[in-house]
Short mmCIF file of C-alpha atoms in Angstrom, two decimals:
data_model
loop_
_atom_site.label_atom_id
_atom_site.label_comp_id
_atom_site.label_asym_id
_atom_site.label_seq_id
_atom_site.Cartn_x
_atom_site.Cartn_y
_atom_site.Cartn_z
CA UNK A 1 8.25 18.46 25.10
CA UNK A 2 4.92 19.46 23.57
CA UNK A 3 2.27 20.71 25.89
CA UNK A 4 -1.55 20.75 24.89
CA UNK A 5 -1.78 24.42 24.84
CA UNK A 6 -5.29 25.09 23.84
CA UNK A 7 -7.79 22.33 24.70
CA UNK A 8 -10.66 24.59 23.91
CA UNK A 9 -9.67 24.56 20.15
CA UNK A 10 -9.48 20.80 20.21
CA UNK A 11 -12.95 20.68 21.66
CA UNK A 12 -14.32 23.07 19.32
CA UNK A 13 -13.11 20.89 16.51
CA UNK A 14 -14.54 17.97 17.76
CA UNK A 15 -17.96 19.29 18.50
CA UNK A 16 -18.61 21.22 15.20
CA UNK A 17 -19.78 18.14 13.30
CA UNK A 18 -22.59 18.94 10.68
CA UNK A 19 -25.73 17.26 11.66
CA UNK A 20 -27.63 17.79 8.39
CA UNK A 21 -28.10 13.94 8.19
CA UNK A 22 -29.46 11.79 10.93
CA UNK A 23 -26.86 9.19 10.40
CA UNK A 24 -23.95 11.79 10.58
CA UNK A 25 -25.43 13.17 13.61
CA UNK A 26 -25.66 9.82 15.35
CA UNK A 27 -22.07 9.09 14.35
CA UNK A 28 -20.72 12.49 15.62
CA UNK A 29 -22.59 11.99 19.00
CA UNK A 30 -20.98 8.46 19.40
CA UNK A 31 -17.57 10.34 18.96
CA UNK A 32 -18.52 12.93 21.50
CA UNK A 33 -19.66 10.10 23.97
CA UNK A 34 -16.32 8.44 23.46
CA UNK A 35 -14.49 11.65 24.04
CA UNK A 36 -16.39 12.30 27.24
CA UNK A 37 -15.74 8.80 28.42
CA UNK A 38 -12.15 9.10 27.80
CA UNK A 39 -11.72 12.41 29.35
CA UNK A 40 -13.25 10.86 32.58
CA UNK A 41 -11.08 7.71 32.39
CA UNK A 42 -7.71 9.38 31.88
CA UNK A 43 -7.42 11.05 35.48
CA UNK A 44 -8.27 7.73 37.00
CA UNK A 45 -5.26 5.81 35.43
CA UNK A 46 -3.01 4.69 38.21
CA UNK A 47 0.66 5.68 38.35
CA UNK A 48 2.78 3.32 36.11
CA UNK A 49 -0.33 2.10 34.09
CA UNK A 50 -0.97 2.41 30.28
CA UNK A 51 -4.09 2.84 28.28
CA UNK A 52 -3.75 1.68 24.62
CA UNK A 53 -6.44 2.40 21.96
CA UNK A 54 -6.24 1.12 18.32
CA UNK A 55 -8.20 0.87 15.12
CA UNK A 56 -9.02 -2.76 14.86
CA UNK A 57 -7.01 -3.82 11.77
CA UNK A 58 -9.90 -6.35 10.75
CA UNK A 59 -12.28 -3.36 10.50
CA UNK A 60 -10.06 -1.47 7.93
CA UNK A 61 -8.25 -4.39 6.11
CA UNK A 62 -4.92 -2.90 7.06
CA UNK A 63 -3.36 -6.31 7.93
CA UNK A 64 -0.45 -5.83 10.12
CA UNK A 65 -0.66 -2.10 10.14
CA UNK A 66 -2.07 -0.80 13.65
CA UNK A 67 -2.89 2.66 13.98
CA UNK A 68 -3.08 3.39 17.70
CA UNK A 69 -2.52 5.85 20.66
CA UNK A 70 -1.30 4.96 24.16
CA UNK A 71 -1.49 7.10 27.22
CA UNK A 72 0.89 6.51 30.16
CA UNK A 73 0.58 7.80 33.67
CA UNK A 74 4.13 8.61 34.71
CA UNK A 75 5.64 8.56 38.28
CA UNK A 76 4.75 12.29 39.02
CA UNK A 77 0.99 11.61 37.92
CA UNK A 78 1.36 13.49 34.55
CA UNK A 79 0.02 11.78 31.41
CA UNK A 80 2.22 11.12 28.42
CA UNK A 81 0.46 10.05 25.09
CA UNK A 82 2.25 8.51 22.24
CA UNK A 83 0.66 8.00 18.65
CA UNK A 84 2.04 5.46 16.03
CA UNK A 85 4.22 7.10 13.27
CA UNK A 86 5.50 5.83 9.92
CA UNK A 87 8.41 4.15 11.74
CA UNK A 88 5.94 1.38 12.87
CA UNK A 89 3.73 1.25 9.74
CA UNK A 90 4.29 -0.96 6.80
CA UNK A 91 4.81 0.30 3.26
CA UNK A 92 1.35 1.01 1.77
CA UNK A 93 0.02 2.09 5.01
CA UNK A 94 2.15 4.97 5.95
CA UNK A 95 0.84 8.48 6.74
CA UNK A 96 0.88 10.99 4.01
CA UNK A 97 2.49 14.34 4.41
CA UNK A 98 -0.94 15.96 4.88
CA UNK A 99 -1.75 13.54 7.73
CA UNK A 100 1.60 14.26 9.35
CA UNK A 101 0.87 17.97 9.15
CA UNK A 102 -2.65 17.36 10.72
CA UNK A 103 -0.79 15.54 13.57
CA UNK A 104 1.42 18.45 14.24
CA UNK A 105 -1.54 20.87 13.94
CA UNK A 106 -3.07 18.83 16.61
CA UNK A 107 -0.37 19.32 19.00
CA UNK A 108 1.69 16.30 18.67
CA UNK A 109 5.60 16.53 18.75
CA UNK A 110 7.31 14.75 15.81
CA UNK A 111 8.64 11.40 16.46
CA UNK A 112 11.39 11.13 18.99
CA UNK A 113 11.37 14.72 19.98
CA UNK A 114 9.57 14.33 23.18
CA UNK A 115 11.56 12.32 25.97
CA UNK A 116 10.04 8.65 26.11
CA UNK A 117 8.12 9.02 22.97
CA UNK A 118 10.81 6.75 21.09
CA UNK A 119 9.62 6.59 17.26
CA UNK A 120 6.05 7.83 18.18
CA UNK A 121 4.62 11.16 18.00
CA UNK A 122 4.32 12.54 21.60
CA UNK A 123 2.19 14.75 23.65
CA UNK A 124 1.55 15.67 27.42
CA UNK A 125 -1.70 16.97 28.66
CA UNK A 126 -4.57 16.34 31.00
CA UNK A 127 -8.31 15.88 31.02
CA UNK A 128 -10.62 17.04 28.27
CA UNK A 129 -8.05 18.46 25.99
CA UNK A 130 -5.89 15.33 25.82
CA UNK A 131 -8.99 13.23 25.26
CA UNK A 132 -10.25 15.51 22.46
CA UNK A 133 -6.94 15.43 20.69
CA UNK A 134 -6.76 11.60 20.88
CA UNK A 135 -10.24 11.31 19.60
CA UNK A 136 -9.53 13.50 16.69
CA UNK A 137 -6.33 11.75 15.88
CA UNK A 138 -8.09 8.26 15.66
CA UNK A 139 -10.96 9.67 13.82
CA UNK A 140 -9.57 12.20 11.41
CA UNK A 141 -5.92 11.10 11.00
CA UNK A 142 -6.16 7.37 11.39
CA UNK A 143 -9.47 7.13 9.86
CA UNK A 144 -11.73 5.25 12.41
CA UNK A 145 -15.17 5.55 10.94
CA UNK A 146 -16.99 4.99 14.35
CA UNK A 147 -15.87 4.43 18.06
CA UNK A 148 -17.14 0.92 17.65
CA UNK A 149 -14.18 0.08 15.37
CA UNK A 150 -11.79 0.90 18.35
CA UNK A 151 -10.32 -1.64 20.66
CA UNK A 152 -8.81 -0.64 23.99
CA UNK A 153 -7.11 -2.12 27.15
CA UNK A 154 -5.24 -0.80 30.23
CA UNK A 155 -2.49 -2.59 31.95
CA UNK A 156 0.14 -1.95 34.60
CA UNK A 157 3.99 -2.21 34.30
CA UNK A 158 3.72 -5.95 34.83
CA UNK A 159 1.23 -6.12 32.11
CA UNK A 160 -1.55 -7.07 34.52
CA UNK A 161 -5.07 -5.66 33.62
CA UNK A 162 -6.13 -2.47 35.07
CA UNK A 163 -9.83 -1.79 35.31
CA UNK A 164 -11.14 1.11 33.32
CA UNK A 165 -14.61 2.29 32.74
CA UNK A 166 -16.38 1.64 29.32
CA UNK A 167 -15.31 4.06 26.66
CA UNK A 168 -18.47 4.71 24.92
CA UNK A 169 -19.02 2.12 21.84
CA UNK A 170 -15.26 1.35 21.74
CA UNK A 171 -14.76 -2.22 22.63
CA UNK A 172 -12.65 -3.57 25.47
CA UNK A 173 -10.06 -5.98 24.05
CA UNK A 174 -11.36 -8.82 26.36
CA UNK A 175 -14.87 -8.39 25.21
CA UNK A 176 -14.57 -8.05 21.39
CA UNK A 177 -18.08 -8.97 19.86
CA UNK A 178 -19.53 -8.71 23.37
CA UNK A 179 -22.40 -6.30 22.25
CA UNK A 180 -23.80 -9.42 20.04
CA UNK A 181 -23.97 -12.89 21.28
CA UNK A 182 -20.38 -14.11 20.49
CA UNK A 183 -19.67 -16.42 17.57
CA UNK A 184 -18.19 -19.06 19.95
CA UNK A 185 -21.16 -18.84 22.34
CA UNK A 186 -23.39 -19.57 19.25
CA UNK A 187 -21.61 -22.79 18.46
CA UNK A 188 -20.43 -21.12 15.13
CA UNK A 189 -16.76 -22.34 15.31
CA UNK A 190 -15.85 -24.41 12.31
CA UNK A 191 -18.85 -23.02 10.14
CA UNK A 192 -18.16 -21.33 6.79
CA UNK A 193 -18.51 -17.63 6.31
CA UNK A 194 -22.06 -17.79 5.29
CA UNK A 195 -23.37 -19.76 8.15
CA UNK A 196 -21.59 -17.46 10.47
CA UNK A 197 -23.20 -14.45 8.90
CA UNK A 198 -26.67 -15.98 9.25
CA UNK A 199 -25.98 -16.73 12.88
CA UNK A 200 -25.07 -13.05 13.50
CA UNK A 201 -28.15 -11.68 11.70
CA UNK A 202 -30.50 -14.01 13.24
CA UNK A 203 -29.06 -12.99 16.68
CA UNK A 204 -29.60 -9.33 15.82
CA UNK A 205 -33.19 -9.95 14.61
CA UNK A 206 -33.71 -12.27 17.64
CA UNK A 207 -34.94 -15.02 15.19
CA UNK A 208 -33.84 -18.65 14.41
CA UNK A 209 -31.41 -18.72 11.49
CA UNK A 210 -33.93 -21.05 9.58
CA UNK A 211 -36.56 -18.19 9.74
CA UNK A 212 -34.30 -15.61 8.03
CA UNK A 213 -35.99 -14.31 4.65
CA UNK A 214 -33.57 -15.48 1.89
CA UNK A 215 -34.11 -14.89 -1.75
CA UNK A 216 -33.18 -16.91 -4.72
CA UNK A 217 -29.85 -15.41 -4.94
CA UNK A 218 -29.00 -16.45 -1.30
CA UNK A 219 -29.26 -12.86 -0.10
CA UNK A 220 -30.70 -12.35 3.36
CA UNK A 221 -33.53 -9.63 3.37
CA UNK A 222 -34.10 -7.19 6.30
CA UNK A 223 -36.91 -4.85 6.12
CA UNK A 224 -36.19 -1.25 7.33
CA UNK A 225 -39.52 0.87 7.13
CA UNK A 226 -39.97 1.67 3.55
CA UNK A 227 -36.65 0.28 2.39
CA UNK A 228 -35.06 -3.23 2.12
CA UNK A 229 -31.61 -4.14 3.21
CA UNK A 230 -29.84 -7.32 1.85
CA UNK A 231 -26.76 -9.12 3.18
CA UNK A 232 -24.76 -10.99 0.68
CA UNK A 233 -21.93 -13.30 1.24
CA UNK A 234 -18.99 -13.53 -1.14
CA UNK A 235 -16.68 -16.40 -0.71
CA UNK A 236 -13.73 -15.31 -3.11
CA UNK A 237 -12.49 -12.99 -1.72
CA UNK A 238 -14.27 -13.61 1.45
CA UNK A 239 -16.62 -10.38 1.77
CA UNK A 240 -19.90 -9.61 3.13
CA UNK A 241 -21.95 -6.83 1.12
CA UNK A 242 -24.65 -4.97 3.09
CA UNK A 243 -26.57 -3.18 0.48
CA UNK A 244 -29.89 -1.64 -0.28
CA UNK A 245 -31.76 -0.53 -3.72
CA UNK A 246 -32.82 2.79 -2.07
CA UNK A 247 -34.62 3.89 -5.14
CA UNK A 248 -35.50 2.23 -8.44
CA UNK A 249 -36.93 3.55 -11.72
CA UNK A 250 -35.14 6.94 -11.30
CA UNK A 251 -33.71 9.26 -13.99
CA UNK A 252 -29.96 9.74 -13.72
CA UNK A 253 -29.44 13.44 -13.71
CA UNK A 254 -26.42 15.51 -13.05
CA UNK A 255 -28.21 16.87 -9.92
CA UNK A 256 -28.76 13.45 -8.63
CA UNK A 257 -25.16 12.41 -9.08
CA UNK A 258 -23.82 15.51 -7.27
CA UNK A 259 -26.31 14.80 -4.61
CA UNK A 260 -25.12 11.20 -4.10
CA UNK A 261 -21.47 12.27 -4.03
CA UNK A 262 -22.25 14.95 -1.35
CA UNK A 263 -24.07 12.26 0.80
CA UNK A 264 -21.33 9.80 0.37
CA UNK A 265 -18.57 12.25 1.45
CA UNK A 266 -20.62 12.71 4.92
CA UNK A 267 -21.11 8.99 5.41
CA UNK A 268 -18.62 7.45 7.91
CA UNK A 269 -18.55 4.13 6.05
CA UNK A 270 -20.04 2.97 2.71
CA UNK A 271 -21.01 4.80 -0.48
CA UNK A 272 -24.18 5.62 -2.54
CA UNK A 273 -24.19 5.31 -6.28
CA UNK A 274 -26.62 5.09 -9.12
CA UNK A 275 -26.59 2.49 -11.98
CA UNK A 276 -29.16 1.26 -14.40
CA UNK A 277 -31.86 3.55 -13.06
CA UNK A 278 -31.28 2.47 -9.33
CA UNK A 279 -29.84 4.27 -6.44
CA UNK A 280 -27.71 1.87 -4.35
CA UNK A 281 -26.32 1.96 -0.89
CA UNK A 282 -23.54 -0.23 -0.10
CA UNK A 283 -21.26 -1.06 2.96
CA UNK A 284 -18.58 -3.78 2.68
CA UNK A 285 -17.51 -5.92 5.58
CA UNK A 286 -14.33 -7.99 5.40
CA UNK A 287 -14.83 -11.84 5.71
CA UNK A 288 -11.23 -12.70 6.39
CA UNK A 289 -10.75 -12.50 10.17
CA UNK A 290 -14.55 -12.12 10.54
CA UNK A 291 -15.76 -9.89 13.39
CA UNK A 292 -19.56 -10.14 14.23
CA UNK A 293 -19.37 -6.51 15.61
CA UNK A 294 -18.22 -5.20 12.33
CA UNK A 295 -21.18 -6.71 10.37
CA UNK A 296 -23.65 -5.67 13.13
CA UNK A 297 -22.30 -2.05 12.80
CA UNK A 298 -22.92 -2.24 9.08
CA UNK A 299 -26.29 -3.44 9.23
CA UNK A 300 -27.32 -1.01 11.93
CA UNK A 301 -25.99 1.79 9.81
CA UNK A 302 -27.49 0.47 6.58
CA UNK A 303 -31.08 -0.04 7.85
CA UNK A 304 -31.03 3.48 9.43
CA UNK A 305 -29.51 4.87 6.26
CA UNK A 306 -31.76 3.20 3.64
CA UNK A 307 -35.00 4.05 5.55
CA UNK A 308 -33.96 7.68 5.85
CA UNK A 309 -32.63 8.21 2.39
CA UNK A 310 -35.31 6.46 0.40
CA UNK A 311 -37.77 9.08 1.59
CA UNK A 312 -35.63 12.09 1.27
CA UNK A 313 -34.36 11.23 -2.09
CA UNK A 314 -37.83 10.23 -3.42
CA UNK A 315 -39.15 13.54 -2.29
CA UNK A 316 -36.39 15.27 -4.29
CA UNK A 317 -35.98 12.95 -7.35
CA UNK A 318 -38.86 10.62 -7.64
CA UNK A 319 -38.54 7.06 -8.33
CA UNK A 320 -39.70 3.95 -6.44
CA UNK A 321 -39.24 2.98 -2.90
CA UNK A 322 -38.95 -0.65 -2.19
CA UNK A 323 -42.30 -0.65 -0.15
CA UNK A 324 -43.55 2.52 -1.69
CA UNK A 325 -46.44 0.77 -3.50
CA UNK A 326 -45.36 2.03 -6.98
CA UNK A 327 -44.73 5.70 -6.00
CA UNK A 328 -42.89 7.51 -8.85
CA UNK A 329 -42.89 11.24 -9.61
CA UNK A 330 -41.12 13.89 -7.53
CA UNK A 331 -42.85 16.89 -9.13
CA UNK A 332 -39.49 18.62 -9.88
CA UNK A 333 -38.56 20.33 -13.07
CA UNK A 334 -36.85 17.76 -15.27
CA UNK A 335 -33.12 18.54 -16.10
CA UNK A 336 -30.69 17.34 -18.69
CA UNK A 337 -30.06 13.65 -18.22
CA UNK A 338 -26.51 12.73 -17.16
CA UNK A 339 -25.80 10.90 -20.60
CA UNK A 340 -26.01 14.15 -22.37
CA UNK A 341 -22.77 15.42 -20.51
CA UNK A 342 -20.73 12.25 -21.66
#
């Protein structure tokens, strides 16, 4: 049976997030908030109850693959955690060897080794240490980009609900989409994807859907400081693209491409890229099994990201911000254009 032998290391690994970018710092703090709430909730689980946490499949496009962790309070009051293994994951979504090694490094026993773990990874522990390992498992191994993409619920042995305090920005199974007016409460049932998106965006902006700024391409525009964010609906396949032209009229240098790659690697979701003299930021949201909360999170991330990055990148590389009134030069020494390296 595997014991959580060094919770201090687990906590250190969770708290040492880089905070060089505001977005990354906010996401890291959301994970810390989730870990603290989970650490407080675990000791309150009644004997015989079980808390289940999972990455919402509609957030990651994993279909029937559910990456999750459960924690059961045994008869003696101890806590036993189980984490999904390849035995319960379909082809194409199974953990790679590096991920399995990461699970073992976090302290999980291999599937079937710990009594009661069945085909899952197993662990026993308590308090902060167990909460931090579970958080790192969901974030670093299973790939949850933000706690808002997690769904949780607690129940007893008769499958009756057990009350539990909120776990940060993670969503209780009974209140999915609750941090926005729900689609059903807005009479959106039966509407096509475009109409549902407009209802969600108008709810976020506290405006009427007919008052949204829509351009000739049908994209919804949302101003974010000196940047502009667009929401575009694609019907086939069903997809919502939340994007922003962060900078236009910019020289594509090797230094710029390296910078965009570094920033993309630090982003929890989405990507940055440069094409035809424009730096773009983009976050896709799955339209199939549409979840209002996923679109809301993408818009919240993009509005903060675009308004932050257009200023930062303009100061270093020049170009024009969307609402920068024609600003162009950066004052940096020109370097070889990327085309010269191809």
